[in-house]
PDB file of C-alpha atoms in Angstrom:
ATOM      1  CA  UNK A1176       0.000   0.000   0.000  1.00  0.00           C
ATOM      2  CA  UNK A1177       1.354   3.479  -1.176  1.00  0.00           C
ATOM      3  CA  UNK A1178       2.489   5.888   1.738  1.00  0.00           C
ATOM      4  CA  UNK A1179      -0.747   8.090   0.309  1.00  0.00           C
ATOM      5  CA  UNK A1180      -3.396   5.173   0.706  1.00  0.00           C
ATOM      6  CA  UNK A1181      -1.761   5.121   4.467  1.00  0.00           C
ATOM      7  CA  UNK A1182      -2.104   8.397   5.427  1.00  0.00           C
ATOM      8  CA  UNK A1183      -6.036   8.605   3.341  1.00  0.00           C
ATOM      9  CA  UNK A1184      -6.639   5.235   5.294  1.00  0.00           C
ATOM     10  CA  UNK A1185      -5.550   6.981   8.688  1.00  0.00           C
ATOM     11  CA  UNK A1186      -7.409   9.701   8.106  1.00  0.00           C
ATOM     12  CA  UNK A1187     -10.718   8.485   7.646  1.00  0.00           C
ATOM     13  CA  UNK A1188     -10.557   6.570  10.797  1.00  0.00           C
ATOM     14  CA  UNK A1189     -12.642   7.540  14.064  1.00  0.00           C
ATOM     15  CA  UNK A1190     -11.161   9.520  16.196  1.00  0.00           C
ATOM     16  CA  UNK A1191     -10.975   6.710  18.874  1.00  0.00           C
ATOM     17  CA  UNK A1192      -8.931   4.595  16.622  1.00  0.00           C
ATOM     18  CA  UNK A1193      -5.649   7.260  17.520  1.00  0.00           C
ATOM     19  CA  UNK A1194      -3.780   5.985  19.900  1.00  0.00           C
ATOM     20  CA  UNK A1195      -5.366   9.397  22.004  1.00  0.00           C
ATOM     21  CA  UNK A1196      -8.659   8.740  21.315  1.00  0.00           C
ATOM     22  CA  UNK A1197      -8.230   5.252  22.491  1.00  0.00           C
ATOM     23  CA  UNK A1198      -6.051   6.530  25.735  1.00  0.00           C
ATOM     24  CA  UNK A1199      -9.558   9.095  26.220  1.00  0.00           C
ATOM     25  CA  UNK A1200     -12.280   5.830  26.338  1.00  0.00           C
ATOM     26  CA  UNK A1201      -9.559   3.883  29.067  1.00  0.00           C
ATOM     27  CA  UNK A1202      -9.241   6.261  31.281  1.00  0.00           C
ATOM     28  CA  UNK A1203     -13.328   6.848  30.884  1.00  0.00           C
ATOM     29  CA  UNK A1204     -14.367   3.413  31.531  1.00  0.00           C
ATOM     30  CA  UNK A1205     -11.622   3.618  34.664  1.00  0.00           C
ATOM     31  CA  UNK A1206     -13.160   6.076  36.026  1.00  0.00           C
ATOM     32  CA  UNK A1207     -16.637   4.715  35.385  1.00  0.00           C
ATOM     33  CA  UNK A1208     -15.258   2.074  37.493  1.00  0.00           C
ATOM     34  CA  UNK A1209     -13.851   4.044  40.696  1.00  0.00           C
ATOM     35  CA  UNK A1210     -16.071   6.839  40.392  1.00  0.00           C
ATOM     36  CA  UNK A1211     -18.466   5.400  43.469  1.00  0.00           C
ATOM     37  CA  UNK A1212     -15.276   4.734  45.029  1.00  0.00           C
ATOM     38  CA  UNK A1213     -13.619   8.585  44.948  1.00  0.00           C
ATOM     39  CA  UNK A1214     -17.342  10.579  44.837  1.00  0.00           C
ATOM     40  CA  UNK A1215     -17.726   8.215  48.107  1.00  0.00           C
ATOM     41  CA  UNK A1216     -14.986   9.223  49.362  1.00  0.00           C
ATOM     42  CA  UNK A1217     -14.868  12.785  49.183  1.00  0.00           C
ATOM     43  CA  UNK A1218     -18.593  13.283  50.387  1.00  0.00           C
ATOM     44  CA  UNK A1219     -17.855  11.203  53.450  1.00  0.00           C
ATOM     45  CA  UNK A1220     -14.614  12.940  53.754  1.00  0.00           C
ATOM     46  CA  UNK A1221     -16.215  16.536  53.841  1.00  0.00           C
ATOM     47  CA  UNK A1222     -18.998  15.448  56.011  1.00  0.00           C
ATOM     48  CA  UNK A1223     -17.517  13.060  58.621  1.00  0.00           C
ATOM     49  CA  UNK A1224     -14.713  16.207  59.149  1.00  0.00           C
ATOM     50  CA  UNK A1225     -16.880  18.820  59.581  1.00  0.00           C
ATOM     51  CA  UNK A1226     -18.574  17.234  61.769  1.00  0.00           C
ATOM     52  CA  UNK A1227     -15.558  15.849  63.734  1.00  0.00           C
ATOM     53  CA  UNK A1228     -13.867  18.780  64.073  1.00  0.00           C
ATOM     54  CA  UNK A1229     -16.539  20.614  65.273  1.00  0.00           C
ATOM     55  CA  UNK A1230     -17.407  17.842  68.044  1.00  0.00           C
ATOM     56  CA  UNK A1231     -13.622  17.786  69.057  1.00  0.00           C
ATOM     57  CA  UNK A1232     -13.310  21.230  69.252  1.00  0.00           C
ATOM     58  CA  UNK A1233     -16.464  22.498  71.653  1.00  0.00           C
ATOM     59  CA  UNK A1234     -15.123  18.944  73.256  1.00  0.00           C
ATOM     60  CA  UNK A1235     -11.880  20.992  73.836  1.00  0.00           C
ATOM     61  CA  UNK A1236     -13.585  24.418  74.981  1.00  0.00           C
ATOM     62  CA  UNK A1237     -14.120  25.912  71.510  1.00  0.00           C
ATOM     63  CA  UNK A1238     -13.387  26.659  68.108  1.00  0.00           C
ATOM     64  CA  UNK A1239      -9.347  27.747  67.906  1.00  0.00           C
ATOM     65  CA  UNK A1240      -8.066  25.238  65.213  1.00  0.00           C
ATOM     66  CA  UNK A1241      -8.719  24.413  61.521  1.00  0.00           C
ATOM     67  CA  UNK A1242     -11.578  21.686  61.519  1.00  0.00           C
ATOM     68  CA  UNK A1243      -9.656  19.983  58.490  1.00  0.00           C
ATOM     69  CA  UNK A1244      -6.237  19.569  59.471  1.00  0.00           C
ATOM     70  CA  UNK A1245      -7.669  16.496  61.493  1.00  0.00           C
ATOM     71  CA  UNK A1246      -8.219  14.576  58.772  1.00  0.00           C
ATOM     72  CA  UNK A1247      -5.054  15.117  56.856  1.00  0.00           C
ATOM     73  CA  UNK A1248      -3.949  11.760  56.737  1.00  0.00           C
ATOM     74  CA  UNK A1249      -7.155  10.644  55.334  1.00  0.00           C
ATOM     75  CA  UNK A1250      -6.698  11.359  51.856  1.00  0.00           C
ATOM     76  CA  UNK A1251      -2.844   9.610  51.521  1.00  0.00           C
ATOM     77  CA  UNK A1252      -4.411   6.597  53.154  1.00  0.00           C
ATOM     78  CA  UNK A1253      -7.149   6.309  50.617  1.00  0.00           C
ATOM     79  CA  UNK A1254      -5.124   7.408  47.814  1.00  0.00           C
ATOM     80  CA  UNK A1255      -3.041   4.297  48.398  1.00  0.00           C
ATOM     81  CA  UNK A1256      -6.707   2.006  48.744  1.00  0.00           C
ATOM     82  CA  UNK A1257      -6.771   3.523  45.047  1.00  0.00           C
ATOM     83  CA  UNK A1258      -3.778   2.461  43.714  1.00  0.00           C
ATOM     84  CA  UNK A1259      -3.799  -0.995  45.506  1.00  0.00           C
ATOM     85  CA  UNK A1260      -7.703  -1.676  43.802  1.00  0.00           C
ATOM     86  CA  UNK A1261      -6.840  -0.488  40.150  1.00  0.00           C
ATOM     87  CA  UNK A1262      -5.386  -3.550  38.822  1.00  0.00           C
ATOM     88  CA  UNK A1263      -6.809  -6.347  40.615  1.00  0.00           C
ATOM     89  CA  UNK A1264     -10.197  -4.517  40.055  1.00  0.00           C
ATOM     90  CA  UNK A1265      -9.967  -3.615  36.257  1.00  0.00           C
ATOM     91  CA  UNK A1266      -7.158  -5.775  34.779  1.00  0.00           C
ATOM     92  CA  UNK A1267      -8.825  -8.680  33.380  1.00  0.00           C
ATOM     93  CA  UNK A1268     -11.775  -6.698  32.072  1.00  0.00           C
ATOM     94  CA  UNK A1269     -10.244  -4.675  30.411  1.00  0.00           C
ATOM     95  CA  UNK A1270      -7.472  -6.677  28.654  1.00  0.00           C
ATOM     96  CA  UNK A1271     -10.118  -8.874  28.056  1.00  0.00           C
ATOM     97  CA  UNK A1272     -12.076  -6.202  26.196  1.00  0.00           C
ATOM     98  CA  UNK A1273      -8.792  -5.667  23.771  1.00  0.00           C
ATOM     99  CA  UNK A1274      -7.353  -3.202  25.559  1.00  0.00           C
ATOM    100  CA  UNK A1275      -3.586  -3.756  25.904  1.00  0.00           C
ATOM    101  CA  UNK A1276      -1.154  -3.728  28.423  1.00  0.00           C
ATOM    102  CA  UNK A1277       0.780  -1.024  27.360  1.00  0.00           C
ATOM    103  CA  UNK A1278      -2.379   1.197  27.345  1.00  0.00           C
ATOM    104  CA  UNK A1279      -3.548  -0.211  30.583  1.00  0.00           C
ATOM    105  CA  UNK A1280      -0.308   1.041  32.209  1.00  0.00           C
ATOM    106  CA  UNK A1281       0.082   4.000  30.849  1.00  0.00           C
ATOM    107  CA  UNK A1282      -3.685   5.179  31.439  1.00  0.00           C
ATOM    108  CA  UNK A1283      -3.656   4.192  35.188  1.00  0.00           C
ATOM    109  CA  UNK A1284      -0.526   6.166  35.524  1.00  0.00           C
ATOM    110  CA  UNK A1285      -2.722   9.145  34.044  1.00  0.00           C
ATOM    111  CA  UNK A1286      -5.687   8.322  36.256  1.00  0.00           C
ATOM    112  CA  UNK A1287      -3.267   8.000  39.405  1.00  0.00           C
ATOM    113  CA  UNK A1288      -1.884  11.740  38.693  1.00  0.00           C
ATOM    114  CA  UNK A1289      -5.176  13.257  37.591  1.00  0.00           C
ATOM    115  CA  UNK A1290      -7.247  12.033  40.899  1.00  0.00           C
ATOM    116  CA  UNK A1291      -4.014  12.999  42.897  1.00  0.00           C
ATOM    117  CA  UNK A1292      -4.352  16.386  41.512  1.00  0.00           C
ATOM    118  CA  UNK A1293      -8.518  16.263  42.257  1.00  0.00           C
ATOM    119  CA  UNK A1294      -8.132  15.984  45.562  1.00  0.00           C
ATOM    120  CA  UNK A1295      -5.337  18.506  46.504  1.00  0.00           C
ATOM    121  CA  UNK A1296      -7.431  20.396  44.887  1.00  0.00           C
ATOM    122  CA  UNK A1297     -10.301  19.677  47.047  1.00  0.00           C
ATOM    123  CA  UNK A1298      -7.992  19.705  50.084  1.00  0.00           C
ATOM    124  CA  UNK A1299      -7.295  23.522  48.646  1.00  0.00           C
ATOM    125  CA  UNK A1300     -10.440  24.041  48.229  1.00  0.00           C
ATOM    126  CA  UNK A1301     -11.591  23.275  51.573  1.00  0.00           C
ATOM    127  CA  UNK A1302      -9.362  25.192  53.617  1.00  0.00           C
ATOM    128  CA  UNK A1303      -9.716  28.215  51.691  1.00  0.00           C
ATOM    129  CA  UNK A1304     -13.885  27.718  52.683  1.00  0.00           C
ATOM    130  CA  UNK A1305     -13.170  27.470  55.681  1.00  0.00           C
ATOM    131  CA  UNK A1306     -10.233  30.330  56.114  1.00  0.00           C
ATOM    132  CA  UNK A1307     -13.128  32.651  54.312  1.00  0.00           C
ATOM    133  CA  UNK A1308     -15.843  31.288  57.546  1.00  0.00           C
ATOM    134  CA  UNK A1309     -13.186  31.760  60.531  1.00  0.00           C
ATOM    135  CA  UNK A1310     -12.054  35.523  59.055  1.00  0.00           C
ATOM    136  CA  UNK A1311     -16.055  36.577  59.073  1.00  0.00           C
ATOM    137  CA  UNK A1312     -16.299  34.850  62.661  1.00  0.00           C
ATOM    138  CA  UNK A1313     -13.394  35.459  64.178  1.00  0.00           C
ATOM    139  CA  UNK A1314     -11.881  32.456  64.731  1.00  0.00           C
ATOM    140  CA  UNK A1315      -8.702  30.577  64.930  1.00  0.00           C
ATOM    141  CA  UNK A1316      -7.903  28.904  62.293  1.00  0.00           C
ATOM    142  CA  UNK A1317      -4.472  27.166  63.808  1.00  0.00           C
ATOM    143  CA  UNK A1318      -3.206  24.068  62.243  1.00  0.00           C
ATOM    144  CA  UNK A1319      -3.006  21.180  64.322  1.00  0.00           C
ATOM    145  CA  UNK A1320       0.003  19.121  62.186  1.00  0.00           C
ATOM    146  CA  UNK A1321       3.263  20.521  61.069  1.00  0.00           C
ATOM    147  CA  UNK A1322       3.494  21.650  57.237  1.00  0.00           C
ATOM    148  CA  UNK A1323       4.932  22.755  54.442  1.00  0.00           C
ATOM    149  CA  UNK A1324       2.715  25.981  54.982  1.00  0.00           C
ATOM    150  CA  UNK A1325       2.254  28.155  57.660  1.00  0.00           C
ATOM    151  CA  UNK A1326      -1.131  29.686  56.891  1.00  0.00           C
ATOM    152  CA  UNK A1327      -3.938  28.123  54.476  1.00  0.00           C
ATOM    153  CA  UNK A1328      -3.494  31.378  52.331  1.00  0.00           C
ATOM    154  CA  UNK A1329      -0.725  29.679  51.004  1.00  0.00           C
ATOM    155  CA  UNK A1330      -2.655  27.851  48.052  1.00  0.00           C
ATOM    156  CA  UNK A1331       0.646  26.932  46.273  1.00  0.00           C
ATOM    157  CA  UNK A1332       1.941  25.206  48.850  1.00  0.00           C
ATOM    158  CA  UNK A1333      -1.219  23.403  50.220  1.00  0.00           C
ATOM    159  CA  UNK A1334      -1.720  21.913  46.526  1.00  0.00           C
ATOM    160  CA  UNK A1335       1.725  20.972  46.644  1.00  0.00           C
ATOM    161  CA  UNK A1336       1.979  19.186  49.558  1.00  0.00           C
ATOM    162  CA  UNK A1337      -1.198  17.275  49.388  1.00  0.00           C
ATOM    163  CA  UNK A1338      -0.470  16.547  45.798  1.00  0.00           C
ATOM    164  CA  UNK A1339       2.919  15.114  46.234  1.00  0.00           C
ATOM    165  CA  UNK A1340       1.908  13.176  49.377  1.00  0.00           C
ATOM    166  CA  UNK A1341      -1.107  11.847  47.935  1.00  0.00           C
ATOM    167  CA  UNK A1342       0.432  10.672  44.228  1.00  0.00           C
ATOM    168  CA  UNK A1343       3.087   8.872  46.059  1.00  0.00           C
ATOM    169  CA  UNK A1344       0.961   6.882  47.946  1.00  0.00           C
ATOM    170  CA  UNK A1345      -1.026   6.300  45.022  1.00  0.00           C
ATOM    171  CA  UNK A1346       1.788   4.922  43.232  1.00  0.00           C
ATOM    172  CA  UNK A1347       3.530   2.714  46.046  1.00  0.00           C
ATOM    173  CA  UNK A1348      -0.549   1.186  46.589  1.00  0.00           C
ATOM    174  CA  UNK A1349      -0.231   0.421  42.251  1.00  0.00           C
ATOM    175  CA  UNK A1350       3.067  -1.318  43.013  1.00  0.00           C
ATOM    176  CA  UNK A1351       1.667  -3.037  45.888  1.00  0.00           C
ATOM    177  CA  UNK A1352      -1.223  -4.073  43.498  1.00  0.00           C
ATOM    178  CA  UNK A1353       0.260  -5.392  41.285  1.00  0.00           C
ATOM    179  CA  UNK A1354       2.625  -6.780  42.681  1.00  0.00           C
ATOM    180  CA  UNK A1355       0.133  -9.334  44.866  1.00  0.00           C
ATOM    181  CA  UNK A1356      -1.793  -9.833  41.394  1.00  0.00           C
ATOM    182  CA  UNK A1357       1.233 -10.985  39.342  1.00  0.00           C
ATOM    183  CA  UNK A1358       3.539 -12.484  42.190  1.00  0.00           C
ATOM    184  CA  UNK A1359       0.627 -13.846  44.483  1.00  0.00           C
ATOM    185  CA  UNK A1360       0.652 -13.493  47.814  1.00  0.00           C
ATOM    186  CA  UNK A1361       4.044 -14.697  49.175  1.00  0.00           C
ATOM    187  CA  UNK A1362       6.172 -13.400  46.566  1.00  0.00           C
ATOM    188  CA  UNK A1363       3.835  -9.814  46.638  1.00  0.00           C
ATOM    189  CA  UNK A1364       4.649  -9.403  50.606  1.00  0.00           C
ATOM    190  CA  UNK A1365       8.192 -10.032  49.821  1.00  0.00           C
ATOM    191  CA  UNK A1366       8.045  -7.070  47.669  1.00  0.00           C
ATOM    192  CA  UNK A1367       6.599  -5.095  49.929  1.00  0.00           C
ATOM    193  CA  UNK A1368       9.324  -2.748  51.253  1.00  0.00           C
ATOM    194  CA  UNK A1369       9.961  -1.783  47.397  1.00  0.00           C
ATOM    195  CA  UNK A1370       6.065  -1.252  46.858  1.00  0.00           C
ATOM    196  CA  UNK A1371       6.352   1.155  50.127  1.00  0.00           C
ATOM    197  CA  UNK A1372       9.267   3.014  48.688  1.00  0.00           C
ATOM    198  CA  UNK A1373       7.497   6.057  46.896  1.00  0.00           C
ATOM    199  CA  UNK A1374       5.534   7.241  50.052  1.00  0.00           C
ATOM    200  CA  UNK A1375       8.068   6.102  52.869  1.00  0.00           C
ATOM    201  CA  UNK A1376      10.656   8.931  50.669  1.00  0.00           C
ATOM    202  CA  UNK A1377       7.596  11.189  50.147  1.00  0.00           C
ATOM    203  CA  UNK A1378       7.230  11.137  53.974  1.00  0.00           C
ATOM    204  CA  UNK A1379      10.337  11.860  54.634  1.00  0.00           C
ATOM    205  CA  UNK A1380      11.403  14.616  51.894  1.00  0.00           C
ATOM    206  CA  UNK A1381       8.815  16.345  53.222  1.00  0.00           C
ATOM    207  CA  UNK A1382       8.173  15.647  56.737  1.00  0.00           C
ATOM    208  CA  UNK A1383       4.589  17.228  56.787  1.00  0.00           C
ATOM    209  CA  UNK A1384       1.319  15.982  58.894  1.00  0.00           C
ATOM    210  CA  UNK A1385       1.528  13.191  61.473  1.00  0.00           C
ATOM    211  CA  UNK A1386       5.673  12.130  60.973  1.00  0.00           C
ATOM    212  CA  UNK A1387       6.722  14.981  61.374  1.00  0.00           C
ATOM    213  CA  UNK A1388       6.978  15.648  65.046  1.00  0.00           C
ATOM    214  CA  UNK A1389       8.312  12.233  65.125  1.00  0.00           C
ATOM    215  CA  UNK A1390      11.193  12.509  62.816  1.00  0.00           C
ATOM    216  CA  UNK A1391      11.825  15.837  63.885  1.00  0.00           C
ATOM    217  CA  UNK A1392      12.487  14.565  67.657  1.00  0.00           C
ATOM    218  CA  UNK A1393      15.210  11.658  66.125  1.00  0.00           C
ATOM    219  CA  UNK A1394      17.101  15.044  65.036  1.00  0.00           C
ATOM    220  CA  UNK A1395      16.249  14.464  61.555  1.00  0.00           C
ATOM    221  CA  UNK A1396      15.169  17.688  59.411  1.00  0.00           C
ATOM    222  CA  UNK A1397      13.177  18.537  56.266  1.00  0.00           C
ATOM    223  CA  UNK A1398      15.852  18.984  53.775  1.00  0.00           C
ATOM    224  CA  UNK A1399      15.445  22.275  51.449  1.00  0.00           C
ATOM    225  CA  UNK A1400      12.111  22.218  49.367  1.00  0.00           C
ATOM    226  CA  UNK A1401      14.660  22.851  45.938  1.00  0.00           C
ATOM    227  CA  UNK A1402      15.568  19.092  47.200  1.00  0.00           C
ATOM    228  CA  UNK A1403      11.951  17.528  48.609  1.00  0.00           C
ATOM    229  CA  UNK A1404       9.936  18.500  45.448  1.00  0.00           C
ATOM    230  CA  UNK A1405      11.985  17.397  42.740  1.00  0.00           C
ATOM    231  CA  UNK A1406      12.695  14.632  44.708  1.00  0.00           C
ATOM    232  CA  UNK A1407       9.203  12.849  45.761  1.00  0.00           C
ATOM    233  CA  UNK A1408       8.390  13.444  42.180  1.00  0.00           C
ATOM    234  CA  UNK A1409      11.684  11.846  40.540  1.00  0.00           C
ATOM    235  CA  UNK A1410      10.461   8.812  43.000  1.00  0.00           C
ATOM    236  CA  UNK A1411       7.113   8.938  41.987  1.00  0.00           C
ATOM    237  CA  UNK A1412       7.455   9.277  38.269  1.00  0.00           C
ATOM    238  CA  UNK A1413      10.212   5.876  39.028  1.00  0.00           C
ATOM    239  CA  UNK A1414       7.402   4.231  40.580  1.00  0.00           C
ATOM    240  CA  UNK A1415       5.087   4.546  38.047  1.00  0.00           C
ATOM    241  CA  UNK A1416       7.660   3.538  35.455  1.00  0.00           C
ATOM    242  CA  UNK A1417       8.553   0.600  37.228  1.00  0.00           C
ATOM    243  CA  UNK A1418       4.679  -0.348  37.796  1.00  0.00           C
ATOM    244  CA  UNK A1419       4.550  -0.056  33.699  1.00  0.00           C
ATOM    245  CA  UNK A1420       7.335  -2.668  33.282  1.00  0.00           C
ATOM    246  CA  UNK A1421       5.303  -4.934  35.810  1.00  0.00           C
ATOM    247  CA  UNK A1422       1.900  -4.988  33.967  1.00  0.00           C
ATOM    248  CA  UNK A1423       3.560  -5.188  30.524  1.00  0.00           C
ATOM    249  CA  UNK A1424       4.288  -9.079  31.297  1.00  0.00           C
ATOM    250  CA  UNK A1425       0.830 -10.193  33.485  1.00  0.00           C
ATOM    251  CA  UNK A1426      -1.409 -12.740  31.946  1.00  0.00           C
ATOM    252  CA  UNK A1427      -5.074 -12.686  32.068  1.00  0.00           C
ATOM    253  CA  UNK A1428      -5.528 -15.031  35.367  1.00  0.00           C
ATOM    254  CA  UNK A1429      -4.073 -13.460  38.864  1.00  0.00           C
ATOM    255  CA  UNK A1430      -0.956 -15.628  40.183  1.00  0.00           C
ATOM    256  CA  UNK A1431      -2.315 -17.856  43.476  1.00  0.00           C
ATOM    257  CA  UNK A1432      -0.647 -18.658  46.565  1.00  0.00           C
TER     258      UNK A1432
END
């Protein structure tokens, strides 16, 4: 066939036959598929917090701290719950369907970054809510765990550390995923510590929330953000490479024992 048939051929294709177009109707049906999941999340998230907060704090003698900086580990923890359910959960259907490997990989890499980004964004969103409510009732709004910011005016930062925290545990709960679907059990918990790897060095490149206080009375000390940033993402963007070269292999039926 002549180079001009090719590109005629090419171009009266669909749309979804490019390789973007296909990449589009993946990620779609993926997030068909954990949209209950995150939606679930996030609703629960907002109300069970407010709520919380509020109780803890008229526990405590009043309102003098931000009601959502209780429930910042929440959204790393359930990030991860993402990344661990992705394969296991939409693997076989979709490979099944004639989507392949490489596309599977490369669009839950997408997904894992795009929901990160959703929900630092919420986590933004949130705090600048509730910054706007305090100011108008004069209220405190301190931060109970250590940060990367000071203040919650400090958008930049707030997306940035939520963002980094939460795509890294994303990415170690893919590896861990995978890793018990291909391996099986006994050879997935022996690759646990490597699964672990991207948020155990988010955690402590940028000793924010919970850790913090902890590693910070061993002595040890956020090192400079021109370090922590580049660095949780280098680690990240590994992890997610890594998680590609893992799926590329996997046959249809999840290894046992």
């Amino acid at each position: 066939m002549s180079a001009a048939a090719t590109q005629a051929r090419t171009a009266a294709l669909p749309g979804t036959a490019t390789a973007g177009g296909r990449l589009r109707r993946v990620l779609q049906a993926m997030m068909i598929g954990l949209r209950p999941m995150i939606l679930g999340y996030c609703l629960v998230m907002i109300v069970s917090f407010t709520i919380g907060g509020l109780i803890t704090q008229y526990v405590g003698g009043g309102l003098d701290h931000s009601m959502w900086d209780y429930g910042t580990q929440s959204p790393k923890y359930f990030s991860a719950a993402i990344g661990i359910t992705l394969t296991p959960a939409l693997f076989t259907l979709m490979i099944a369907h004639g989507v392949t490997r490489r596309m599977f990989a490369i669009a839950s890499g997408v997904l894992l970054v795009g929901t990160a980004a959703g929900i630092a964004l919420l986590w933004v969103l949130v705090y600048q809510v509730e910054r706007v409510i305090y100011t108008w009732a004069g209220l405190t709004q301190a931060l109970e765990n250590p940060h990367l910011f000071t203040k919650t005016s400090q958008v930049g930062l707030i997306f940035t550390e939520f963002f980094l925290l939460i795509v890294s545990h994303e990415v170690a709960g893919w590896l861990l995923g995978i890793g018990f679907y291909r391996f099986g059990f006994w050879k997935g918990l022996a690759l646990l510590p490597l699964g672990v790897l991207p948020a155990a060095a988010a955690e402590f490149l940028l000793v924010a929330q919970w850790i913090a206080q902890a590693l910070e009375n061993t002595g040890y000390h956020r090192p400079p953000l021109a370090v922590a940033v580049p660095g949780v993402i280098a680690v990240s963007a590994l992890g997610l490479y890594f998680g590609y070269l893992l799926i590329r292999p996997i046959g249809l039926k999840p290894a046992k024992g």
